[in-house]
mmCIF file of C-alpha atoms in Angstrom:
data_model
loop_
_atom_site.group_PDB
_atom_site.id
_atom_site.type_symbol
_atom_site.label_atom_id
_atom_site.label_comp_id
_atom_site.label_asym_id
_atom_site.label_seq_id
_atom_site.Cartn_x
_atom_site.Cartn_y
_atom_site.Cartn_z
ATOM 1 C CA MET A 601 329.889 42.955 199.695
ATOM 2 C CA SER A 602 326.867 41.532 197.850
ATOM 3 C CA TRP A 603 325.680 38.022 198.598
ATOM 4 C CA GLN A 604 326.657 36.878 195.090
ATOM 5 C CA LYS A 605 330.183 38.228 195.498
ATOM 6 C CA LEU A 606 330.445 36.707 198.977
ATOM 7 C CA THR A 607 329.382 33.336 197.577
ATOM 8 C CA LEU A 608 332.002 33.515 194.818
ATOM 9 C CA TYR A 609 334.626 34.588 197.350
ATOM 10 C CA MET A 610 333.819 31.680 199.630
ATOM 11 C CA MET A 611 333.880 29.237 196.727
ATOM 12 C CA VAL A 612 337.375 30.394 195.887
ATOM 13 C CA LEU A 613 338.457 30.018 199.524
ATOM 14 C CA SER A 614 336.955 26.553 199.648
ATOM 15 C CA ALA A 615 338.716 25.509 196.478
ATOM 16 C CA LEU A 616 342.015 26.585 197.986
ATOM 17 C CA ALA A 617 341.447 24.757 201.279
ATOM 18 C CA ILE A 618 343.218 21.472 201.868
ATOM 19 C CA HIS A 619 341.042 18.836 203.499
ATOM 20 C CA GLY A 620 343.132 15.839 204.513
ATOM 21 C CA ALA A 621 344.688 14.137 207.476
ATOM 22 C CA CYS A 622 347.561 15.807 209.265
ATOM 23 C CA ALA A 623 350.894 14.337 208.253
ATOM 24 C CA ASP A 624 354.507 15.159 209.026
ATOM 25 C CA GLY A 625 355.844 17.749 206.620
ATOM 26 C CA GLU A 626 352.391 18.621 205.274
ATOM 27 C CA GLN A 627 350.335 20.021 208.129
ATOM 28 C CA THR A 628 350.829 20.657 211.814
ATOM 29 C CA CYS A 629 348.197 20.241 214.519
ATOM 30 C CA ASP A 630 348.174 20.412 218.279
ATOM 31 C CA ALA A 631 345.651 20.754 221.057
ATOM 32 C CA GLU A 632 345.530 24.540 220.927
ATOM 33 C CA SER A 633 346.006 25.359 217.253
ATOM 34 C CA PRO A 634 344.055 24.455 214.110
ATOM 35 C CA CYS A 635 345.664 22.446 211.350
ATOM 36 C CA GLU A 636 347.897 24.629 209.235
ATOM 37 C CA GLY A 637 349.284 24.112 205.757
ATOM 38 C CA ALA A 638 352.693 25.127 204.532
ATOM 39 C CA ASP A 639 351.541 28.743 204.290
ATOM 40 C CA GLY A 640 350.304 28.733 207.883
ATOM 41 C CA GLU A 641 346.686 29.252 206.843
ATOM 42 C CA GLU A 642 344.026 27.805 209.169
ATOM 43 C CA GLN A 643 342.231 24.758 207.796
ATOM 44 C CA ASP A 644 339.548 22.353 208.938
ATOM 45 C CA VAL A 645 340.058 18.768 207.886
ATOM 46 C CA GLY A 646 337.092 17.243 209.696
ATOM 47 C CA CYS A 647 336.810 14.236 211.972
ATOM 48 C CA GLY A 648 335.574 12.216 209.011
ATOM 49 C CA CYS A 649 332.129 11.391 210.404
ATOM 50 C CA SER A 650 330.354 12.851 207.358
ATOM 51 C CA ALA A 651 332.035 10.067 205.353
ATOM 52 C CA LEU A 652 330.443 7.321 207.470
ATOM 53 C CA ASN A 653 327.745 6.437 204.957
ATOM 54 C CA ARG A 654 326.354 3.015 204.170
ATOM 55 C CA GLN A 655 327.694 1.785 200.840
ATOM 56 C CA LYS A 656 324.191 0.856 199.704
ATOM 57 C CA SER A 657 322.210 3.627 201.294
ATOM 58 C CA GLY A 658 318.461 3.230 201.072
ATOM 59 C CA GLU A 659 318.545 -0.534 200.423
ATOM 60 C CA THR A 660 316.118 -2.556 202.493
ATOM 61 C CA VAL A 661 318.109 -4.121 205.303
ATOM 62 C CA GLU A 662 315.719 -6.915 206.183
ATOM 63 C CA SER A 663 312.041 -7.649 205.763
ATOM 64 C CA GLU A 664 309.704 -5.170 207.408
ATOM 65 C CA LYS A 665 308.568 -7.721 209.987
ATOM 66 C CA GLU A 666 312.150 -7.989 211.268
ATOM 67 C CA LYS A 667 312.135 -4.278 212.031
ATOM 68 C CA TYR A 668 310.338 -5.152 215.269
ATOM 69 C CA ARG A 669 310.798 -7.938 217.779
ATOM 70 C CA SER A 670 309.470 -8.917 221.189
ATOM 71 C CA ASP A 671 312.465 -10.546 222.877
ATOM 72 C CA HIS A 672 314.090 -7.390 224.241
ATOM 73 C CA VAL A 673 315.047 -7.384 227.918
ATOM 74 C CA SER A 674 314.781 -3.951 229.547
ATOM 75 C CA GLN A 675 317.732 -2.394 231.371
ATOM 76 C CA ILE A 676 315.875 0.604 232.798
ATOM 77 C CA ASP A 677 316.153 1.347 236.500
ATOM 78 C CA GLU A 678 313.802 4.300 236.812
ATOM 79 C CA ALA A 679 314.821 4.919 240.409
ATOM 80 C CA THR A 680 318.368 5.576 239.194
ATOM 81 C CA TYR A 681 317.521 7.171 235.860
ATOM 82 C CA PRO A 682 314.430 9.400 236.066
ATOM 83 C CA ARG A 683 312.697 10.506 232.860
ATOM 84 C CA THR A 684 314.509 13.083 230.715
ATOM 85 C CA ASN A 685 311.845 13.584 228.032
ATOM 86 C CA GLN A 686 310.850 17.066 229.172
ATOM 87 C CA MET A 687 310.372 19.875 226.657
ATOM 88 C CA VAL A 688 310.382 23.670 226.669
ATOM 89 C CA LEU A 689 308.100 25.990 224.737
ATOM 90 C CA LEU A 690 310.050 28.302 222.445
ATOM 91 C CA LYS A 691 307.822 31.181 221.443
ATOM 92 C CA GLY A 692 307.728 32.302 217.834
ATOM 93 C CA ASP A 693 310.333 34.885 216.944
ATOM 94 C CA THR A 694 312.703 36.149 214.255
ATOM 95 C CA PHE A 695 316.421 35.424 214.445
ATOM 96 C CA THR A 696 319.565 35.524 212.335
ATOM 97 C CA MET A 697 320.538 32.096 211.046
ATOM 98 C CA GLY A 698 323.975 31.235 209.678
ATOM 99 C CA THR A 699 326.987 33.530 209.524
ATOM 100 C CA ASP A 700 328.794 35.860 207.136
ATOM 101 C CA GLU A 701 332.116 34.762 208.641
ATOM 102 C CA PRO A 702 332.066 31.018 208.019
ATOM 103 C CA LYS A 703 334.798 28.921 209.587
ATOM 104 C CA ILE A 704 334.151 26.071 207.148
ATOM 105 C CA PRO A 705 332.774 27.558 203.910
ATOM 106 C CA LEU A 706 332.363 24.161 202.237
ATOM 107 C CA ASP A 707 329.698 23.294 204.803
ATOM 108 C CA GLY A 708 327.360 26.078 203.704
ATOM 109 C CA GLU A 709 327.444 28.012 206.970
ATOM 110 C CA TYR A 710 326.767 31.279 205.127
ATOM 111 C CA PRO A 711 325.148 33.681 204.382
ATOM 112 C CA THR A 712 323.173 35.092 207.295
ATOM 113 C CA ARG A 713 319.425 35.170 206.693
ATOM 114 C CA GLU A 714 316.471 36.458 208.657
ATOM 115 C CA ILE A 715 314.315 33.546 209.780
ATOM 116 C CA THR A 716 310.889 33.787 211.393
ATOM 117 C CA LEU A 717 309.570 30.758 213.255
ATOM 118 C CA ASP A 718 306.238 29.880 214.781
ATOM 119 C CA SER A 719 306.206 28.691 218.378
ATOM 120 C CA PHE A 720 307.319 25.097 218.932
ATOM 121 C CA TYR A 721 308.389 22.703 221.666
ATOM 122 C CA PHE A 722 311.946 21.418 221.944
ATOM 123 C CA ASP A 723 313.489 18.628 224.009
ATOM 124 C CA VAL A 724 315.484 19.860 226.989
ATOM 125 C CA TYR A 725 317.933 16.970 226.632
ATOM 126 C CA GLU A 726 319.356 14.739 223.956
ATOM 127 C CA THR A 727 317.467 11.442 223.756
ATOM 128 C CA THR A 728 319.051 9.150 226.336
ATOM 129 C CA ASN A 729 319.598 5.410 226.332
ATOM 130 C CA ALA A 730 316.903 5.169 229.002
ATOM 131 C CA GLU A 731 314.367 7.074 226.901
ATOM 132 C CA PHE A 732 315.264 5.058 223.815
ATOM 133 C CA GLU A 733 314.821 1.924 225.932
ATOM 134 C CA HIS A 734 311.259 2.998 226.749
ATOM 135 C CA PHE A 735 310.619 3.218 223.003
ATOM 136 C CA VAL A 736 312.145 -0.195 222.283
ATOM 137 C CA ASN A 737 310.258 -1.768 225.194
ATOM 138 C CA ALA A 738 306.968 -0.401 223.854
ATOM 139 C CA THR A 739 307.482 -1.226 220.170
ATOM 140 C CA GLY A 740 310.175 -3.877 219.831
ATOM 141 C CA TYR A 741 311.936 -1.603 217.339
ATOM 142 C CA VAL A 742 315.281 -2.770 215.953
ATOM 143 C CA THR A 743 317.678 -0.023 214.873
ATOM 144 C CA GLU A 744 319.334 0.031 211.482
ATOM 145 C CA ALA A 745 322.769 -0.548 213.029
ATOM 146 C CA GLU A 746 321.407 -3.751 214.540
ATOM 147 C CA ARG A 747 319.854 -4.831 211.245
ATOM 148 C CA PHE A 748 322.967 -4.008 209.222
ATOM 149 C CA GLY A 749 325.059 -5.773 211.846
ATOM 150 C CA ASP A 750 327.695 -3.078 212.313
ATOM 151 C CA SER A 751 328.327 0.596 212.907
ATOM 152 C CA PHE A 752 331.272 3.003 213.105
ATOM 153 C CA VAL A 753 333.412 3.511 216.203
ATOM 154 C CA LEU A 754 336.553 5.534 216.895
ATOM 155 C CA GLU A 755 339.556 3.172 216.862
ATOM 156 C CA ALA A 756 340.919 4.529 220.155
ATOM 157 C CA ARG A 757 337.750 3.381 221.957
ATOM 158 C CA ILE A 758 337.698 -0.166 220.606
ATOM 159 C CA SER A 759 339.195 -3.063 222.587
ATOM 160 C CA GLU A 760 342.190 -4.886 221.169
ATOM 161 C CA GLU A 761 340.168 -8.103 221.102
ATOM 162 C CA VAL A 762 337.516 -6.561 218.845
ATOM 163 C CA LYS A 763 340.129 -4.903 216.640
ATOM 164 C CA LYS A 764 341.562 -8.312 215.738
ATOM 165 C CA ASP A 765 338.573 -9.043 213.528
ATOM 166 C CA ILE A 766 338.470 -5.666 211.762
ATOM 167 C CA THR A 767 340.041 -5.522 208.322
ATOM 168 C CA GLN A 768 338.507 -2.304 206.961
ATOM 169 C CA ALA A 769 338.647 1.403 207.729
ATOM 170 C CA VAL A 770 337.227 4.606 206.284
ATOM 171 C CA ALA A 771 339.724 5.761 203.651
ATOM 172 C CA ALA A 772 339.163 9.468 204.320
ATOM 173 C CA ALA A 773 339.338 8.948 208.098
ATOM 174 C CA PRO A 774 341.183 5.756 209.093
ATOM 175 C CA TRP A 775 340.489 6.341 212.795
ATOM 176 C CA TRP A 776 336.881 5.293 212.096
ATOM 177 C CA LEU A 777 336.385 1.520 212.002
ATOM 178 C CA PRO A 778 333.261 -0.494 211.145
ATOM 179 C CA VAL A 779 332.622 -2.691 214.173
ATOM 180 C CA LYS A 780 330.383 -5.738 213.965
ATOM 181 C CA GLY A 781 327.951 -5.744 216.848
ATOM 182 C CA ALA A 782 328.288 -2.012 217.566
ATOM 183 C CA ASP A 783 324.866 -0.480 218.178
ATOM 184 C CA TRP A 784 323.038 1.669 220.709
ATOM 185 C CA ARG A 785 323.260 -1.075 223.358
ATOM 186 C CA HIS A 786 326.948 -1.749 222.597
ATOM 187 C CA PRO A 787 328.468 1.672 221.835
ATOM 188 C CA GLU A 788 332.081 0.542 221.313
ATOM 189 C CA GLY A 789 331.323 -2.987 220.141
ATOM 190 C CA PRO A 790 329.915 -6.294 221.403
ATOM 191 C CA ASP A 791 332.104 -6.320 224.519
ATOM 192 C CA THR A 792 330.636 -3.024 225.797
ATOM 193 C CA ASP A 793 327.219 -2.097 227.186
ATOM 194 C CA ILE A 794 325.161 0.848 228.453
ATOM 195 C CA LYS A 795 324.304 -0.365 231.958
ATOM 196 C CA ALA A 796 326.201 2.564 233.491
ATOM 197 C CA ARG A 797 325.282 4.938 230.662
ATOM 198 C CA MET A 798 321.505 5.005 230.667
ATOM 199 C CA ASP A 799 321.609 8.794 231.150
ATOM 200 C CA HIS A 800 323.987 9.243 228.200
ATOM 201 C CA PRO A 801 322.668 10.010 224.707
ATOM 202 C CA ALA A 802 321.588 7.043 222.604
ATOM 203 C CA VAL A 803 324.114 6.700 219.764
ATOM 204 C CA HIS A 804 324.409 4.587 216.617
ATOM 205 C CA THR A 805 320.946 5.942 215.774
ATOM 206 C CA SER A 806 320.299 6.665 212.117
ATOM 207 C CA TRP A 807 318.052 9.442 210.843
ATOM 208 C CA ASN A 808 315.414 6.799 210.151
ATOM 209 C CA ASP A 809 315.718 5.515 213.732
ATOM 210 C CA ALA A 810 315.342 9.043 215.083
ATOM 211 C CA VAL A 811 312.189 9.615 213.034
ATOM 212 C CA GLU A 812 310.676 6.367 214.330
ATOM 213 C CA TYR A 813 311.381 7.350 217.938
ATOM 214 C CA CYS A 814 310.046 10.888 217.591
ATOM 215 C CA GLN A 815 306.835 9.679 215.949
ATOM 216 C CA TRP A 816 306.312 7.146 218.742
ATOM 217 C CA ALA A 817 306.811 9.906 221.331
ATOM 218 C CA GLY A 818 304.257 12.174 219.615
ATOM 219 C CA LYS A 819 307.045 14.445 218.464
ATOM 220 C CA ARG A 820 309.138 15.030 215.318
ATOM 221 C CA LEU A 821 312.668 15.973 214.391
ATOM 222 C CA PRO A 822 313.313 19.735 214.482
ATOM 223 C CA THR A 823 314.058 21.636 211.324
ATOM 224 C CA GLU A 824 317.587 22.985 211.029
ATOM 225 C CA ALA A 825 316.232 26.501 211.589
ATOM 226 C CA GLU A 826 314.394 25.435 214.753
ATOM 227 C CA TRP A 827 317.477 23.624 216.016
ATOM 228 C CA GLU A 828 319.754 26.620 215.474
ATOM 229 C CA PHE A 829 317.243 29.021 217.023
ATOM 230 C CA ALA A 830 317.006 26.771 220.086
ATOM 231 C CA ALA A 831 320.761 26.255 220.357
ATOM 232 C CA ARG A 832 321.528 29.960 220.249
ATOM 233 C CA GLY A 833 319.397 30.525 223.326
ATOM 234 C CA GLY A 834 318.434 34.032 222.298
ATOM 235 C CA LEU A 835 321.994 35.242 221.703
ATOM 236 C CA LYS A 836 322.860 36.929 218.411
ATOM 237 C CA ASN A 837 325.971 36.357 216.310
ATOM 238 C CA ARG A 838 327.716 34.232 218.918
ATOM 239 C CA LEU A 839 329.806 31.127 218.259
ATOM 240 C CA PHE A 840 328.471 29.105 221.180
ATOM 241 C CA PRO A 841 325.186 29.006 223.105
ATOM 242 C CA TRP A 842 326.792 31.020 225.933
ATOM 243 C CA GLY A 843 328.928 33.495 223.949
ATOM 244 C CA ASN A 844 332.210 33.596 222.046
ATOM 245 C CA LYS A 845 334.678 32.272 224.635
ATOM 246 C CA LEU A 846 335.267 28.538 224.511
ATOM 247 C CA THR A 847 335.930 28.220 228.246
ATOM 248 C CA PRO A 848 334.585 31.320 230.025
ATOM 249 C CA LYS A 849 336.381 31.852 233.335
ATOM 250 C CA GLY A 850 338.304 28.675 232.588
ATOM 251 C CA GLU A 851 335.161 26.525 232.799
ATOM 252 C CA HIS A 852 334.295 23.850 230.257
ATOM 253 C CA ARG A 853 330.789 24.295 228.895
ATOM 254 C CA MET A 854 330.587 21.303 226.547
ATOM 255 C CA ASN A 855 331.970 17.860 225.850
ATOM 256 C CA ILE A 856 334.527 18.002 223.029
ATOM 257 C CA TRP A 857 338.023 16.621 222.395
ATOM 258 C CA GLN A 858 341.030 17.926 224.303
ATOM 259 C CA GLY A 859 344.528 16.776 223.428
ATOM 260 C CA THR A 860 345.756 15.567 220.047
ATOM 261 C CA PHE A 861 343.113 14.170 217.730
ATOM 262 C CA PRO A 862 342.662 11.264 217.098
ATOM 263 C CA THR A 863 345.279 9.621 219.311
ATOM 264 C CA GLU A 864 344.982 11.285 222.720
ATOM 265 C CA ASN A 865 341.955 12.727 224.479
ATOM 266 C CA THR A 866 343.026 14.240 227.793
ATOM 267 C CA ALA A 867 339.349 14.592 228.784
ATOM 268 C CA GLU A 868 339.899 17.904 230.559
ATOM 269 C CA ASP A 869 336.149 18.514 230.339
ATOM 270 C CA GLY A 870 335.596 15.339 232.346
ATOM 271 C CA TYR A 871 334.662 12.975 229.536
ATOM 272 C CA ALA A 872 336.559 10.947 226.942
ATOM 273 C CA GLY A 873 333.359 9.661 225.340
ATOM 274 C CA THR A 874 329.737 10.673 225.721
ATOM 275 C CA ALA A 875 328.598 12.540 228.822
ATOM 276 C CA PRO A 876 325.301 12.359 230.739
ATOM 277 C CA VAL A 877 322.773 14.610 229.019
ATOM 278 C CA THR A 878 322.434 16.699 232.186
ATOM 279 C CA SER A 879 326.123 17.656 232.126
ATOM 280 C CA PHE A 880 327.255 21.278 231.806
ATOM 281 C CA PRO A 881 325.108 24.397 232.291
ATOM 282 C CA PRO A 882 322.069 24.884 230.026
ATOM 283 C CA ASN A 883 321.677 27.831 227.654
ATOM 284 C CA LYS A 884 319.256 30.686 228.346
ATOM 285 C CA TYR A 885 316.375 28.617 226.981
ATOM 286 C CA GLY A 886 317.117 25.871 229.503
ATOM 287 C CA LEU A 887 318.531 23.452 226.915
ATOM 288 C CA TYR A 888 321.467 21.147 227.630
ATOM 289 C CA ASN A 889 324.322 20.067 225.364
ATOM 290 C CA THR A 890 323.123 21.568 222.101
ATOM 291 C CA VAL A 891 326.788 21.682 221.101
ATOM 292 C CA GLY A 892 329.290 18.927 221.786
ATOM 293 C CA ASN A 893 328.520 15.475 223.218
ATOM 294 C CA VAL A 894 326.806 13.981 220.138
ATOM 295 C CA TRP A 895 325.737 15.171 216.722
ATOM 296 C CA GLU A 896 321.976 15.681 216.478
ATOM 297 C CA TRP A 897 319.862 14.867 213.428
ATOM 298 C CA VAL A 898 317.442 17.451 212.044
ATOM 299 C CA SER A 899 314.738 16.998 209.434
ATOM 300 C CA ASP A 900 316.249 18.988 206.536
ATOM 301 C CA TRP A 901 317.865 17.561 203.437
ATOM 302 C CA TRP A 902 321.433 18.777 202.999
ATOM 303 C CA THR A 903 322.300 21.747 200.795
ATOM 304 C CA VAL A 904 325.090 24.321 200.917
ATOM 305 C CA ASN A 905 323.144 26.907 198.907
ATOM 306 C CA HIS A 906 321.018 29.250 200.994
ATOM 307 C CA GLU A 907 319.034 32.267 199.823
ATOM 308 C CA PRO A 908 319.843 35.399 201.862
ATOM 309 C CA THR A 909 316.247 36.626 201.718
ATOM 310 C CA PRO A 910 313.965 36.501 204.790
ATOM 311 C CA GLN A 911 312.091 33.207 205.261
ATOM 312 C CA THR A 912 309.314 31.907 207.461
ATOM 313 C CA ASN A 913 309.421 28.379 208.890
ATOM 314 C CA PRO A 914 311.939 27.044 206.333
ATOM 315 C CA THR A 915 312.169 23.270 205.989
ATOM 316 C CA GLY A 916 315.088 22.935 203.577
ATOM 317 C CA PRO A 917 315.129 21.329 200.119
ATOM 318 C CA ALA A 918 312.299 19.056 198.988
ATOM 319 C CA SER A 919 314.724 16.181 198.397
ATOM 320 C CA GLY A 920 318.381 15.246 198.603
ATOM 321 C CA ASN A 921 320.932 12.543 199.300
ATOM 322 C CA ASP A 922 321.952 13.395 202.887
ATOM 323 C CA LYS A 923 320.285 14.783 205.972
ATOM 324 C CA VAL A 924 321.681 17.603 208.105
ATOM 325 C CA LYS A 925 323.137 17.034 211.561
ATOM 326 C CA LYS A 926 324.023 19.791 214.001
ATOM 327 C CA GLY A 927 326.027 20.532 217.145
ATOM 328 C CA GLY A 928 329.269 18.578 216.796
ATOM 329 C CA SER A 929 330.310 15.860 219.222
ATOM 330 C CA TYR A 930 332.798 14.670 221.825
ATOM 331 C CA MET A 931 335.139 13.908 218.923
ATOM 332 C CA CYS A 932 335.269 17.495 217.652
ATOM 333 C CA HIS A 933 338.548 19.388 218.031
ATOM 334 C CA LEU A 934 339.637 22.778 216.760
ATOM 335 C CA SER A 935 342.271 21.199 214.554
ATOM 336 C CA TYR A 936 340.012 18.637 212.930
ATOM 337 C CA CYS A 937 336.328 19.400 213.277
ATOM 338 C CA TYR A 938 335.558 22.931 214.385
ATOM 339 C CA ARG A 939 331.848 22.216 214.178
ATOM 340 C CA TYR A 940 330.792 22.652 217.798
ATOM 341 C CA ARG A 941 329.374 26.081 216.931
ATOM 342 C CA CYS A 942 325.735 27.154 216.601
ATOM 343 C CA GLU A 943 325.885 27.712 212.839
ATOM 344 C CA ALA A 944 328.114 24.704 212.104
ATOM 345 C CA ARG A 945 326.636 21.753 210.246
ATOM 346 C CA SER A 946 327.455 18.451 208.609
ATOM 347 C CA GLN A 947 325.607 15.608 206.905
ATOM 348 C CA ASN A 948 325.100 11.860 206.512
ATOM 349 C CA THR A 949 322.784 9.498 204.666
ATOM 350 C CA VAL A 950 319.531 8.577 206.381
ATOM 351 C CA ASP A 951 320.719 5.078 207.305
ATOM 352 C CA SER A 952 324.155 6.078 208.626
ATOM 353 C CA SER A 953 325.079 5.531 212.258
ATOM 354 C CA ALA A 954 328.117 6.108 214.442
ATOM 355 C CA ALA A 955 329.260 6.258 218.047
ATOM 356 C CA ASN A 956 328.912 10.049 218.127
ATOM 357 C CA LEU A 957 325.542 10.423 216.419
ATOM 358 C CA GLY A 958 322.261 10.927 218.281
ATOM 359 C CA PHE A 959 319.232 13.236 218.278
ATOM 360 C CA ARG A 960 316.553 15.112 220.176
ATOM 361 C CA CYS A 961 312.987 15.927 219.167
ATOM 362 C CA ALA A 962 310.669 18.895 218.661
ATOM 363 C CA ALA A 963 306.878 19.188 218.508
ATOM 364 C CA ASP A 964 304.160 21.582 217.374
ATOM 365 C CA LYS A 965 301.923 20.522 220.246
ATOM 366 C CA LEU A 966 303.027 19.261 223.654
ATOM 367 C CA PRO A 967 302.465 15.484 223.674
ATOM 368 C CA ASP A 968 300.332 13.933 226.387
ATOM 369 C CA ASN A 969 302.220 12.958 229.556
ATOM 370 C CA ILE A 970 305.240 15.099 228.622
ATOM 371 C CA GLU A 971 306.310 17.744 231.116
ATOM 372 C CA CYS A 972 306.895 21.282 229.860
ATOM 373 C CA ASN A 973 309.562 23.069 231.897
ATOM 374 C CA ASN A 974 308.437 26.633 231.143
ATOM 375 C CA CYS A 975 304.735 26.425 230.280
#
């Protein structure tokens, strides 16, 4: 089938797909099966996190001088939480990006294309609260969630006391609530903290926040092509960084949702929310949690139109409205957000933040004082 015909075919499939919340008499979902319509056809309705955009995206939140402050009190205990800013060198190579069997055609997962990349460095771990704390201690940076005054949190993880003051929800995904005082230091709202989660990924970080951190660290955000190359770990045409089986030999390899989304997470993988960034086995490149745990920002502007021709060091469109995020999160479930796959992707505006959104960095040159695990 030609690429043009495949594109038309996928557009037709996408037009026929139903993207909405499961409801009695309309769709059925459970922990083992995807959402199905009346005809029994598999559908993905999404966890709704791509809808968590600021209503006035791009508007200046506060004056530039209020972007930094000097009254931050550090919570780092380096004896308990050693540095996790190590990188690996990924040598230049050619790989197959995307898929010709997309699970969610509307996301632009197809077609496959031959991508050649130069060598680059890639963070071994997602950026932790401890590492983000180092950045804030050094610069006084204030995240956009803090400057806006709120961020999005899953209803099931919010205390009843905090819920009393919430009067809004995301129409397309009512399980997401805007919580005043939710930010990277207070992941589920003002009555929560990160004292016992310094080795968990920093969340409620916007794309702009991630860029600021990476620049401070002498790094940058990876391109989508670099991210997917790294996540695949040298494997070809596989769903996950370790192969095609979700739980090989019955073992959980990533932090995603088990149970019935969004009301019950049985946490069979050991975690109901974020997990320490060192959890689960790494892929063959020595990288941890490239799928599951938290979504990870990349540098590319969002598009669902990809040329099937070979490309070298692609960086995505020159402009756009949303930025790409990769890897899925602890909120992903087969029935709602089957995006914890290497080729899967989603998007948000540059100032969006949520309790399942984080990042890791890349670099062309190894920054000073950063350990390389395979150099």
